[in-house]
Amino acid sequence: MLKEFTSLATNSIPGVIKHGNKYYCNRCGNSKQKAFYRDSLGVYCRNCLVFGKSATYSTIKREETIISSTNRCCLTKVVHLSDMQKLASQHCVNAYKNNKNSLIYAVCGAGKTEIVYEVILTALNEGKVVGFATPRKDVVLELYPRFKRDFYQVEIVALYGGSQDKGKLGNLYITTTHQLINFYQFFDLIILDEVDAFPYYNNKMLEGFVQKAKKRGAPIIFLTATPTRKLQYLMKRKKLDYFIIPLRFHRYPIPVPRVSLTTSTIQKLNKGECPKKILAWLASKKQCDKQVFVFVPDIKSGLNLEKILKPHFACEFVHAESPDRKQKISDFRSRKYQFIITTTILERGVTVSNVDVCIIGCDAEIFDERAIVQIVGRAGRDKNYPTADVVLFCDYYTREIKRAIRQIKRMNKLAKKMKLLL
Amino acid sequence: MRECLYCHQYIDKSMSFACLFNQEKAYLCSECVSKLEKVQGGCRRCGKKTTDEICSDCLYWQSLQDTNKYLVNNTSLYYYNDFAKALIQQLKFLGDCKLLLAFKPDIQAIFKKVKHNNIILVPVPLHEERLAERGFNQSYLLAKLIKLPILDIVIRNDNTKQSKKRKQARIVIDNQYQLKEEVDLTNKTIIIVDDIYTTGATIHKIARLFFNSGVKKIYSFTLFRS
């Protein structure tokens, strides 16, 4: 079907150019002068160094506009959407038609992917090129077969590190944000999933990639469960269209965390003690035989805690460097042990039914608003056990804790107001 | 707030009265600094991690008698551990020459003790092609961090990477390096500057070039000692 593609222009241009007295990186869109540095031959950009050097004396290749065919595209089957999803979907289409950026702010498990089907189809039927970008490779791998199944007569290209599809033509690109590096003024619509996830969040380089990969004035649709501060600000100031889905698919409210103050938690853990409050809480969980997610701020305190708890409780510590991570998680799922101690690596994408959650040392910097909301989102995900006990152990309240609790309460209130709760 | 040159974390510098007086800038975050291993003890001549007073490599170089007279010893800053490897990777093969700034405080601290008269730095050269490819000579930039006169008169003839050679191929003395012109260096002391000291072949080969120019002593300074 893609015979009607006319051209895929690949241009060579210098990597870094000078505008007035300011440097600009053509590859990553960086214009922060601190990130440029001079070597013997010229000036190079440190922002996107991992992709090789982009400098005043080097050239980069970039792919520019293609003219695509206008085939009728459709879905292979009817996707059933809930009322909220239908509204959200309509919102996306409107945003696309008006060329406006938009944010779909939906709590975890609200079915964000199905929401964007409609707008993708609309754009494709106009002969446009659509990019579905996400910071995480596993999302691309998960979505590619799903999109392939659901879309009819659409050439889908999946791009990620090590992908076979590089250089292929298509009209729907599912890609990691890193892979947008080679695209310049290419997409008529970009859908950006998990905007707040590592590594996209707070990464100027990747933000630049997205901005330069889309055509001038082309809209971006952001999907997230926990909008960043910047997005929240834009929402509040009405500078960004948004649509909120405040409830989970099972239509119960999100559990609101309880704060329990302890004293010098992390220092005590380093000394090999554990605050009595935490021990008592864990013991009570042991009695009623409930599984618990225990989040700690860093690997060191996690190891300490594991040492303290091992003699009394069945527990395991899972962190980024533990070799049998997958095994340990699946063991936890099958209830082989009771407490899983972990760092923020498990804040997303892990669903275990009927668990309680606690964060130890919640005042640590790593637990910001988004992290806390995501962690709380681990609890009560099962239809049969929609409630859970969520405790944040901290030495003192931080702004982030307050904001997170406020955000959860606000979403619950909103759901109540819209008479959506069961 | 400054960013760490390597990991781009913000460098956590708590405010104190010391900040007012201490002008030293931090280029690496404390975590990255802790991963660097400073050279301590080891071989008296080259700093290799060993229990012998003089390591076997140095004994070999000593057996080539003439070197003995001039080449005194080698000073290295850090051991070439995994983290150092990653740094060198970024510096040389990605070409991030800003990374060298990270070593500036430590390098200058070492050279503070050196008496400055009659010392000349000789950076190890790159082959022209490699220089064009990389955009800079890391040894030259390293020498520039030390505020002493630099003499860039050595040229390199072959373009194979030292790290791609076997040990035996490295220590064979050939005309890999060459002087651009004969110079008179009577009563001068030379410090050869390089990034990594592995077998010492590079340093010794360059040292040989200066035997006839009347130098008093030849030292070498390298960033890493593997």
XYZ file of C-alpha atoms in Angstrom:
648
model
C 0.000 0.000 0.000
C 2.931 2.289 0.446
C 3.810 2.674 -3.202
C 2.450 6.156 -3.130
C 5.146 7.378 -0.814
C 7.054 9.822 -2.888
C 10.225 10.628 -1.067
C 12.094 10.214 2.122
C 14.563 13.029 2.143
C 17.764 12.452 4.042
C 19.705 15.648 4.457
C 23.170 16.268 5.777
C 23.615 19.369 7.886
C 26.191 20.528 10.438
C 25.633 19.189 13.935
C 26.025 22.452 15.777
C 25.320 25.862 14.324
C 25.719 29.355 15.659
C 22.824 31.749 15.866
C 24.215 35.175 16.646
C 26.502 34.429 19.550
C 24.579 31.390 20.712
C 25.146 27.806 19.724
C 22.361 25.460 18.813
C 22.510 21.712 18.360
C 20.662 20.587 15.269
C 20.446 17.053 16.478
C 19.027 17.339 19.966
C 17.649 20.855 19.832
C 19.792 21.924 22.758
C 20.383 25.620 23.164
C 21.691 25.664 26.721
C 25.085 27.272 26.329
C 26.545 25.452 29.320
C 26.189 22.170 27.490
C 28.516 23.246 24.684
C 32.237 22.945 24.932
C 35.116 23.854 22.672
C 37.724 21.389 21.515
C 40.595 21.969 19.114
C 38.442 21.782 16.000
C 35.266 23.518 17.024
C 32.354 23.427 19.402
C 30.460 20.290 20.302
C 27.247 19.488 22.163
C 27.553 17.502 25.373
C 23.817 17.054 25.660
C 23.521 14.299 23.079
C 27.059 12.968 23.338
C 25.911 9.395 23.868
C 24.851 9.294 20.227
C 28.317 10.266 19.039
C 29.674 13.730 18.642
C 27.542 16.452 17.196
C 29.783 19.424 16.522
C 30.310 22.410 14.288
C 32.688 20.330 12.185
C 30.588 17.189 11.955
C 27.539 16.517 9.876
C 24.416 14.707 10.928
C 21.798 13.042 8.815
C 18.175 13.634 9.344
C 15.011 12.392 7.801
C 12.533 14.970 6.675
C 9.027 15.130 5.395
C 7.557 12.299 3.482
C 4.366 12.483 1.522
C 2.231 9.565 2.440
C -0.615 7.810 0.764
C -4.226 8.311 1.683
C -5.619 4.876 2.198
C -8.691 4.272 4.214
C -7.539 2.874 7.525
C -9.768 1.286 10.092
C -9.719 -0.909 13.146
C -9.925 -4.636 12.754
C -12.471 -4.918 15.512
C -14.745 -2.702 17.474
C -13.086 -1.491 20.648
C -15.511 -1.049 23.491
C -14.897 2.107 25.428
C -16.415 3.183 28.681
C -18.279 6.483 28.812
C -15.275 8.262 30.237
C -12.993 6.812 27.597
C -15.371 7.890 24.858
C -15.338 11.435 26.140
C -11.571 11.413 26.408
C -11.253 9.996 22.934
C -13.479 12.744 21.545
C -11.378 15.269 23.402
C -8.248 14.007 21.677
C -9.830 14.227 18.240
C -10.916 17.787 18.902
C -7.463 18.711 20.122
C -5.911 17.245 16.995
C -8.345 19.040 14.712
C -7.625 22.349 16.396
C -3.870 21.699 16.351
C -3.618 22.037 20.104
C -1.506 20.182 22.606
C -3.504 18.171 25.046
C -3.050 16.097 28.163
C -4.944 12.981 29.115
C -4.544 12.632 32.827
C -5.887 9.255 33.819
C -5.164 7.237 36.934
C -3.318 3.945 36.479
C -5.338 1.254 34.770
C -7.894 3.562 33.137
C -7.158 2.291 29.617
C -5.148 5.128 28.138
C -4.070 3.297 25.004
C -7.572 2.648 23.735
C -8.382 6.307 24.156
C -5.957 7.389 21.455
C -7.095 4.894 18.815
C -9.706 7.245 17.488
C -7.363 10.173 17.030
C -4.710 7.999 15.383
C -7.278 6.788 12.859
C -8.480 10.284 12.159
C -4.971 11.477 11.419
C -4.043 8.449 9.343
C -7.131 8.814 7.202
C -6.037 12.320 6.387
C -2.773 10.878 5.098
C -0.740 12.124 8.032
C 2.179 10.525 9.832
C 1.656 9.698 13.473
C 4.267 8.966 16.133
C 3.518 7.162 19.345
C 6.528 7.867 21.549
C 7.333 6.600 24.999
C 10.476 6.684 27.088
C 10.313 2.974 27.800
C 11.353 0.261 25.401
C 9.166 -2.376 27.025
C 6.112 -0.259 26.259
C 7.045 -0.216 22.582
C 7.518 -3.970 22.596
C 4.179 -4.417 24.294
C 2.225 -2.044 22.077
C 3.606 -3.058 18.693
C 1.810 -6.419 18.435
C -1.296 -4.882 19.915
C -1.401 -2.077 17.357
C -0.599 -4.494 14.593
C -3.575 -6.575 15.607
C -5.974 -3.690 16.002
C -5.194 -1.518 12.987
C -6.084 -2.580 9.493
C -4.172 -1.345 6.439
C -1.702 0.651 8.442
C 2.029 0.309 8.002
C 3.352 0.281 11.555
C 7.033 0.789 12.317
C 8.450 -0.017 15.743
C 11.672 1.765 16.623
C 13.784 1.020 19.684
C 17.405 0.228 20.425
C 18.184 -2.865 18.357
C 15.012 -2.749 16.312
C 14.875 -4.340 12.856
C 12.598 -1.671 11.451
C 15.128 1.139 11.156
C 14.839 3.003 7.870
C 11.479 1.446 7.096
C 8.638 3.609 5.896
C 5.278 3.719 7.504
C 2.563 6.005 8.657
C 2.369 4.972 12.283
C 5.623 4.933 14.212
C 5.785 3.394 17.664
C 9.095 4.533 19.034
C 11.134 5.205 22.111
C 11.859 8.870 22.640
C 15.547 8.239 21.990
C 14.825 7.021 18.487
C 13.262 10.350 17.550
C 16.820 11.616 17.156
C 16.885 11.075 13.400
C 13.564 12.698 12.672
C 13.183 16.309 11.750
C 9.835 17.964 11.046
C 8.422 14.550 10.402
C 5.273 13.855 12.372
C 1.879 15.502 12.066
C 0.834 14.184 15.448
C 2.857 12.863 18.342
C 1.346 10.918 21.172
C 3.638 10.842 24.151
C 3.009 8.107 26.681
C 4.326 8.069 30.270
C 5.621 11.628 30.031
C 6.707 11.577 33.630
C 8.714 8.363 33.451
C 12.450 7.964 33.529
C 14.364 8.861 31.373
C 12.095 11.371 29.669
C 11.242 13.310 32.782
C 13.626 16.181 33.363
C 15.651 15.276 30.311
C 16.127 18.342 28.134
C 17.696 16.276 25.402
C 14.685 14.020 24.915
C 12.255 16.916 25.166
C 14.227 18.566 22.392
C 14.019 15.416 20.288
C 10.236 15.426 20.491
C 9.969 19.104 19.664
C 12.077 18.860 16.560
C 10.640 15.550 15.375
C 7.166 16.998 14.958
C 6.209 19.410 12.243
C 5.913 23.025 13.196
C 2.574 23.564 14.874
C 1.764 19.874 15.013
C -0.007 18.851 18.215
C 1.293 16.582 20.964
C -1.008 14.477 23.078
C 0.474 13.638 26.457
C -0.666 10.592 28.382
C 0.152 10.238 32.040
C -1.054 9.074 35.413
C 1.050 11.521 37.368
C 1.645 14.799 35.587
C 4.873 16.598 36.321
C 4.895 19.904 38.114
C 5.338 21.696 34.822
C 2.294 20.058 33.288
C 0.237 20.732 36.395
C 1.182 24.357 36.174
C 0.148 24.509 32.547
C -3.150 22.824 33.369
C -3.858 25.217 36.171
C -3.116 28.228 34.037
C -5.293 26.783 31.259
C -2.364 26.887 28.879
C -2.811 23.246 28.073
C -6.024 21.424 27.249
C -6.553 18.487 29.488
C -8.955 15.731 30.237
C -9.055 13.986 33.584
C -10.179 10.449 34.206
C -10.188 10.365 37.976
C -11.250 6.826 38.651
C -10.040 3.326 38.219
C -11.768 0.781 36.092
C -13.278 -0.894 39.145
C -14.758 2.444 40.186
C -13.530 2.453 43.778
C -11.583 5.390 45.167
C -7.806 5.282 45.378
C -6.634 4.506 48.927
C -5.502 7.640 50.726
C -2.139 7.230 52.460
C -1.710 7.780 56.179
C 1.381 9.502 57.504
C 3.173 8.117 60.530
C 6.005 10.113 62.019
C 9.127 8.305 63.196
C 12.473 9.645 64.353
C 15.742 9.472 62.422
C 14.659 6.413 60.507
C 17.511 6.101 58.057
C 20.197 6.724 60.678
C 18.668 4.026 62.851
C 18.634 1.606 59.957
C 22.311 2.319 59.373
C 22.982 1.437 62.994
C 21.074 -1.809 62.622
C 17.945 -0.802 64.460
C 14.457 -0.236 63.193
C 11.944 2.223 64.635
C 9.422 0.397 66.827
C 6.472 1.909 65.027
C 7.503 0.326 61.773
C 8.183 -3.050 63.404
C 4.803 -2.964 65.128
C 3.030 -2.146 61.885
C 4.811 -4.921 60.040
C 4.042 -7.359 62.881
C 0.356 -6.498 62.666
C 0.482 -7.232 58.941
C 2.133 -10.540 59.678
C -0.702 -11.422 62.010
C -3.405 -10.812 59.443
C -1.208 -12.464 56.824
C -1.229 -9.658 54.314
C 1.500 -9.044 51.778
C 3.308 -5.731 51.966
C 5.303 -3.583 49.579
C 8.024 -1.851 51.612
C 9.641 0.998 49.689
C 12.989 2.395 50.803
C 14.828 5.418 49.419
C 18.107 3.713 48.491
C 19.829 0.368 48.163
C 21.949 0.825 51.277
C 19.029 1.288 53.643
C 17.213 -1.518 51.873
C 20.071 -3.906 52.605
C 20.118 -2.760 56.212
C 16.402 -3.269 56.561
C 16.596 -6.705 55.010
C 19.233 -7.666 57.573
C 17.006 -6.502 60.418
C 13.806 -8.092 59.177
C 15.144 -11.404 57.849
C 15.188 -13.200 61.253
C 11.582 -12.311 62.038
C 9.739 -12.069 58.741
C 9.712 -13.725 55.338
C 11.086 -10.925 53.211
C 13.182 -10.261 50.115
C 14.985 -7.184 48.855
C 14.637 -6.305 45.183
C 16.667 -3.540 43.617
C 17.990 -2.554 40.205
C 21.165 -4.585 40.584
C 19.702 -7.723 42.069
C 20.272 -10.486 39.525
C 17.125 -12.548 40.111
C 14.731 -9.627 40.094
C 12.098 -11.183 37.859
C 12.138 -14.410 39.850
C 11.760 -12.595 43.161
C 8.841 -10.552 41.886
C 7.017 -13.570 40.531
C 7.673 -15.345 43.838
C 6.068 -12.434 45.600
C 3.087 -12.635 43.278
C 2.630 -16.294 44.074
C 2.753 -15.422 47.781
C 5.947 -17.333 48.504
C 7.045 -14.656 50.942
C 5.262 -11.845 52.690
C 7.246 -8.619 52.532
C 8.967 -7.269 49.479
C 11.486 -4.539 50.199
C 12.269 -2.461 47.161
C 13.503 0.841 45.809
C 11.608 3.041 43.376
C 12.286 0.649 40.490
C 9.011 -1.116 41.268
C 6.991 2.087 41.391
C 5.452 1.384 37.994
C 4.026 -1.553 36.198
C 3.824 -4.076 39.003
C 0.369 -5.317 39.834
C -0.119 -7.574 42.829
C -3.580 -8.032 44.237
C -4.461 -7.476 47.875
C -1.320 -5.790 49.148
C -0.617 -3.097 51.687
C 2.027 -0.514 50.961
C 4.424 1.448 53.112
C 7.245 3.828 52.392
C 10.072 4.035 54.893
C 11.993 7.283 54.946
C 9.395 9.003 52.829
C 11.049 12.369 53.468
C 13.920 11.377 51.156
C 14.350 13.430 48.033
C 13.731 10.524 45.709
C 10.114 10.250 46.843
C 8.622 13.181 45.038
C 4.972 13.718 44.363
C 4.900 11.516 41.272
C 6.776 8.677 42.917
C 4.488 8.671 45.949
C 1.335 8.727 43.818
C 2.657 5.891 41.674
C 3.595 3.871 44.746
C 0.206 4.422 46.327
C -1.214 3.332 42.977
C 0.219 -0.146 43.627
C -2.407 -0.652 46.336
C -5.998 -1.696 45.862
C -5.773 -2.469 42.165
C -7.869 -5.598 42.384
C -11.614 -5.440 41.931
C -12.091 -7.820 44.855
C -9.766 -5.955 47.218
C -10.162 -2.295 46.356
C -9.075 -0.998 49.750
C -5.649 -1.102 51.311
C -3.635 0.275 54.178
C -1.022 2.680 52.876
C 1.404 4.226 55.355
C 4.144 6.748 54.754
C 6.787 6.590 57.503
C 8.783 9.769 57.607
C 10.756 11.977 59.970
C 8.879 15.055 58.897
C 6.333 16.138 56.353
C 7.788 17.262 53.094
C 6.101 19.364 50.481
C 6.038 16.358 48.188
C 4.163 14.192 50.698
C 1.553 16.861 51.202
C 1.182 17.406 47.489
C 0.839 13.701 46.794
C -1.881 13.249 49.404
C -3.638 16.335 48.153
C -3.516 15.036 44.601
C -4.991 11.660 45.555
C -7.737 13.270 47.593
C -8.481 15.657 44.782
C -8.885 12.851 42.278
C -11.179 10.947 44.622
C -13.239 14.035 45.234
C -13.496 14.692 41.530
C -14.675 11.171 40.895
C -17.256 11.573 43.642
C -18.430 14.848 42.224
C -18.882 13.310 38.817
C -20.918 10.587 40.517
C -18.653 7.934 39.087
C -17.801 6.028 42.237
C -19.615 2.882 43.111
C 24.024 24.496 41.001
C 26.656 22.636 39.031
C 26.159 19.371 37.277
C 28.552 16.479 37.609
C 30.539 16.256 34.392
C 30.116 12.526 34.176
C 26.723 11.537 35.585
C 24.938 14.890 35.256
C 23.637 14.746 38.815
C 23.549 18.023 40.591
C 26.540 18.374 42.822
C 25.309 18.547 46.331
C 27.250 21.255 48.050
C 25.846 22.215 51.388
C 26.341 25.827 52.322
C 28.859 26.559 54.996
C 31.373 29.227 55.921
C 34.036 27.203 54.151
C 32.271 27.928 50.866
C 33.101 31.592 51.247
C 36.830 30.995 51.430
C 37.276 27.852 49.446
C 37.110 28.834 45.807
C 37.761 25.357 44.496
C 35.115 24.236 42.093
C 33.847 20.700 42.130
C 33.456 19.092 38.728
C 32.430 15.613 39.789
C 29.772 14.634 42.291
C 30.903 12.968 45.492
C 29.704 9.594 44.284
C 31.827 9.705 41.152
C 34.816 10.996 43.112
C 34.553 8.057 45.491
C 34.778 5.672 42.542
C 38.180 7.043 41.547
C 41.012 5.224 43.247
C 44.101 7.308 43.974
C 47.513 5.790 43.441
C 49.243 4.992 46.689
C 52.441 3.053 47.246
C 53.208 0.255 44.823
C 56.254 0.216 42.590
C 58.679 2.966 43.470
C 59.243 3.881 39.859
C 55.922 3.548 38.121
C 53.293 3.249 40.825
C 52.080 -0.186 39.779
C 50.068 -2.054 42.388
C 52.662 -4.521 43.598
C 54.441 -5.661 46.717
C 57.881 -5.516 45.081
C 59.832 -2.374 45.496
C 60.416 -2.199 41.760
C 58.081 -4.071 39.477
C 59.118 -6.472 36.729
C 58.218 -4.028 33.975
C 60.502 -1.404 35.406
C 63.296 -3.957 35.791
C 62.988 -4.705 32.099
C 63.281 -1.047 31.208
C 66.236 -0.803 33.557
C 67.977 -3.623 31.714
C 67.981 -1.436 28.620
C 70.717 0.466 30.318
C 70.711 3.822 28.663
C 67.221 4.715 29.794
C 68.234 4.322 33.386
C 70.344 7.396 33.413
C 67.654 9.868 32.534
C 64.217 8.456 33.134
C 63.617 8.824 36.819
C 60.082 7.830 37.562
C 56.451 7.965 36.647
C 53.688 9.621 38.630
C 50.099 8.581 38.133
C 47.031 10.043 39.699
C 44.531 7.192 39.761
C 44.362 3.483 39.152
C 42.717 2.438 35.933
C 39.638 0.746 37.406
C 36.257 0.172 35.791
C 35.086 3.670 36.476
C 38.274 5.109 35.013
C 37.683 2.952 31.965
C 34.243 4.443 31.541
C 35.684 7.935 31.875
C 38.356 7.256 29.272
C 35.718 5.750 27.025
C 33.704 8.941 27.150
C 36.770 11.146 26.882
C 38.544 9.468 24.009
C 36.020 7.558 22.028
C 33.044 9.852 22.413
C 35.392 12.808 22.339
C 34.143 14.637 25.387
C 37.175 16.731 26.217
C 35.349 18.719 28.878
C 35.685 15.680 31.093
C 39.356 16.487 31.596
C 38.372 19.441 33.716
C 37.278 16.941 36.338
C 40.898 16.143 37.091
C 42.047 19.723 37.199
C 41.995 20.171 40.991
C 43.934 16.961 41.653
C 46.465 17.595 38.915
C 47.153 21.105 40.075
C 47.493 19.895 43.637
C 50.257 17.508 42.577
C 52.124 20.131 40.586
C 51.932 22.684 43.354
C 54.848 20.931 45.033
C 56.978 20.931 41.882
C 59.577 23.666 41.576
C 58.848 25.391 38.359
C 62.153 26.408 36.849
C 63.530 24.564 33.862
C 60.617 22.184 33.544
C 59.105 21.484 30.152
C 56.045 19.371 29.481
C 56.003 17.050 26.487
C 52.562 15.680 25.666
C 52.394 12.343 23.886
C 51.299 13.091 20.314
C 48.502 11.584 18.284
C 48.747 10.576 14.700
C 47.419 13.291 12.393
C 44.542 11.183 11.186
C 43.488 10.250 14.664
C 43.699 13.880 15.702
C 41.375 14.859 12.892
C 39.011 12.116 13.904
C 38.930 12.944 17.588
C 39.237 16.674 17.406
C 41.778 17.004 20.180
C 44.845 15.430 21.719
C 43.946 14.433 25.248
C 47.572 14.453 26.398
C 48.034 17.977 25.130
C 44.902 19.164 26.897
C 46.072 17.405 30.025
C 49.395 19.220 29.802
C 47.523 22.466 29.364
C 45.871 21.999 32.742
C 49.312 22.100 34.317
C 50.494 25.646 34.094
C 53.979 24.947 32.768
C 55.554 25.536 29.347
C 54.626 22.920 26.762
C 56.878 21.685 23.991
C 54.937 19.902 21.292
C 57.727 18.643 19.060
C 57.166 14.925 18.933
C 55.269 13.447 16.022
C 53.774 10.029 15.720
C 54.413 7.849 12.703
C 52.067 4.916 12.977
C 48.348 5.059 13.385
C 47.605 1.847 15.248
C 46.099 2.137 18.681
C 48.437 1.277 21.499
C 45.600 -0.553 23.242
C 45.158 -2.846 20.253
C 48.702 -4.204 20.514
C 50.055 -7.110 22.471
C 52.583 -6.388 25.138
C 55.437 -7.779 23.070
C 54.567 -5.567 20.122
C 54.459 -2.541 22.352
C 57.859 -2.817 23.909
C 59.768 -3.392 20.704
C 61.736 -0.256 20.119
C 61.079 1.147 16.688
C 60.694 4.582 15.221
C 57.097 5.020 16.171
C 57.836 8.509 17.410
C 60.074 11.117 15.942
C 61.264 14.602 16.794
C 60.149 17.385 14.501
C 63.485 19.136 14.914
C 66.535 18.822 17.089
C 66.311 21.064 20.085
C 68.752 22.117 22.712
C 67.429 21.287 26.133
C 70.598 21.581 28.184
C 69.916 21.405 31.891
C 66.207 21.175 31.375
C 63.900 18.687 33.007
C 61.218 17.081 30.887
C 57.885 15.707 32.011
C 56.161 13.465 29.507
C 52.389 13.702 29.836
C 49.992 10.947 28.826
C 46.588 9.660 29.804
C 47.271 6.006 30.647
C 50.456 4.181 31.646
C 50.185 0.491 30.911
C 53.544 -1.055 30.070
C 55.455 2.188 29.919
C 56.435 1.603 26.288
C 55.150 4.931 25.006
C 56.881 6.896 27.721
C 60.166 5.092 27.239
C 60.111 5.432 23.490
C 59.588 9.148 23.758
C 62.183 9.467 26.480
C 64.748 7.910 24.136
C 64.232 10.724 21.654
C 65.571 13.237 24.114
C 68.736 11.440 25.145
C 70.913 13.432 22.790
C 69.452 16.821 23.546
C 71.233 17.340 26.808
C 68.294 17.012 29.184
C 69.013 16.646 32.852
C 66.191 14.368 33.830
C 63.035 12.922 32.360
C 59.927 12.268 34.387
C 56.511 11.231 33.292
C 53.037 12.070 34.470
C 49.979 10.038 33.574
C 46.399 10.296 34.674
C 45.802 6.584 35.101
C 48.005 3.647 36.003
C 46.681 0.278 34.953
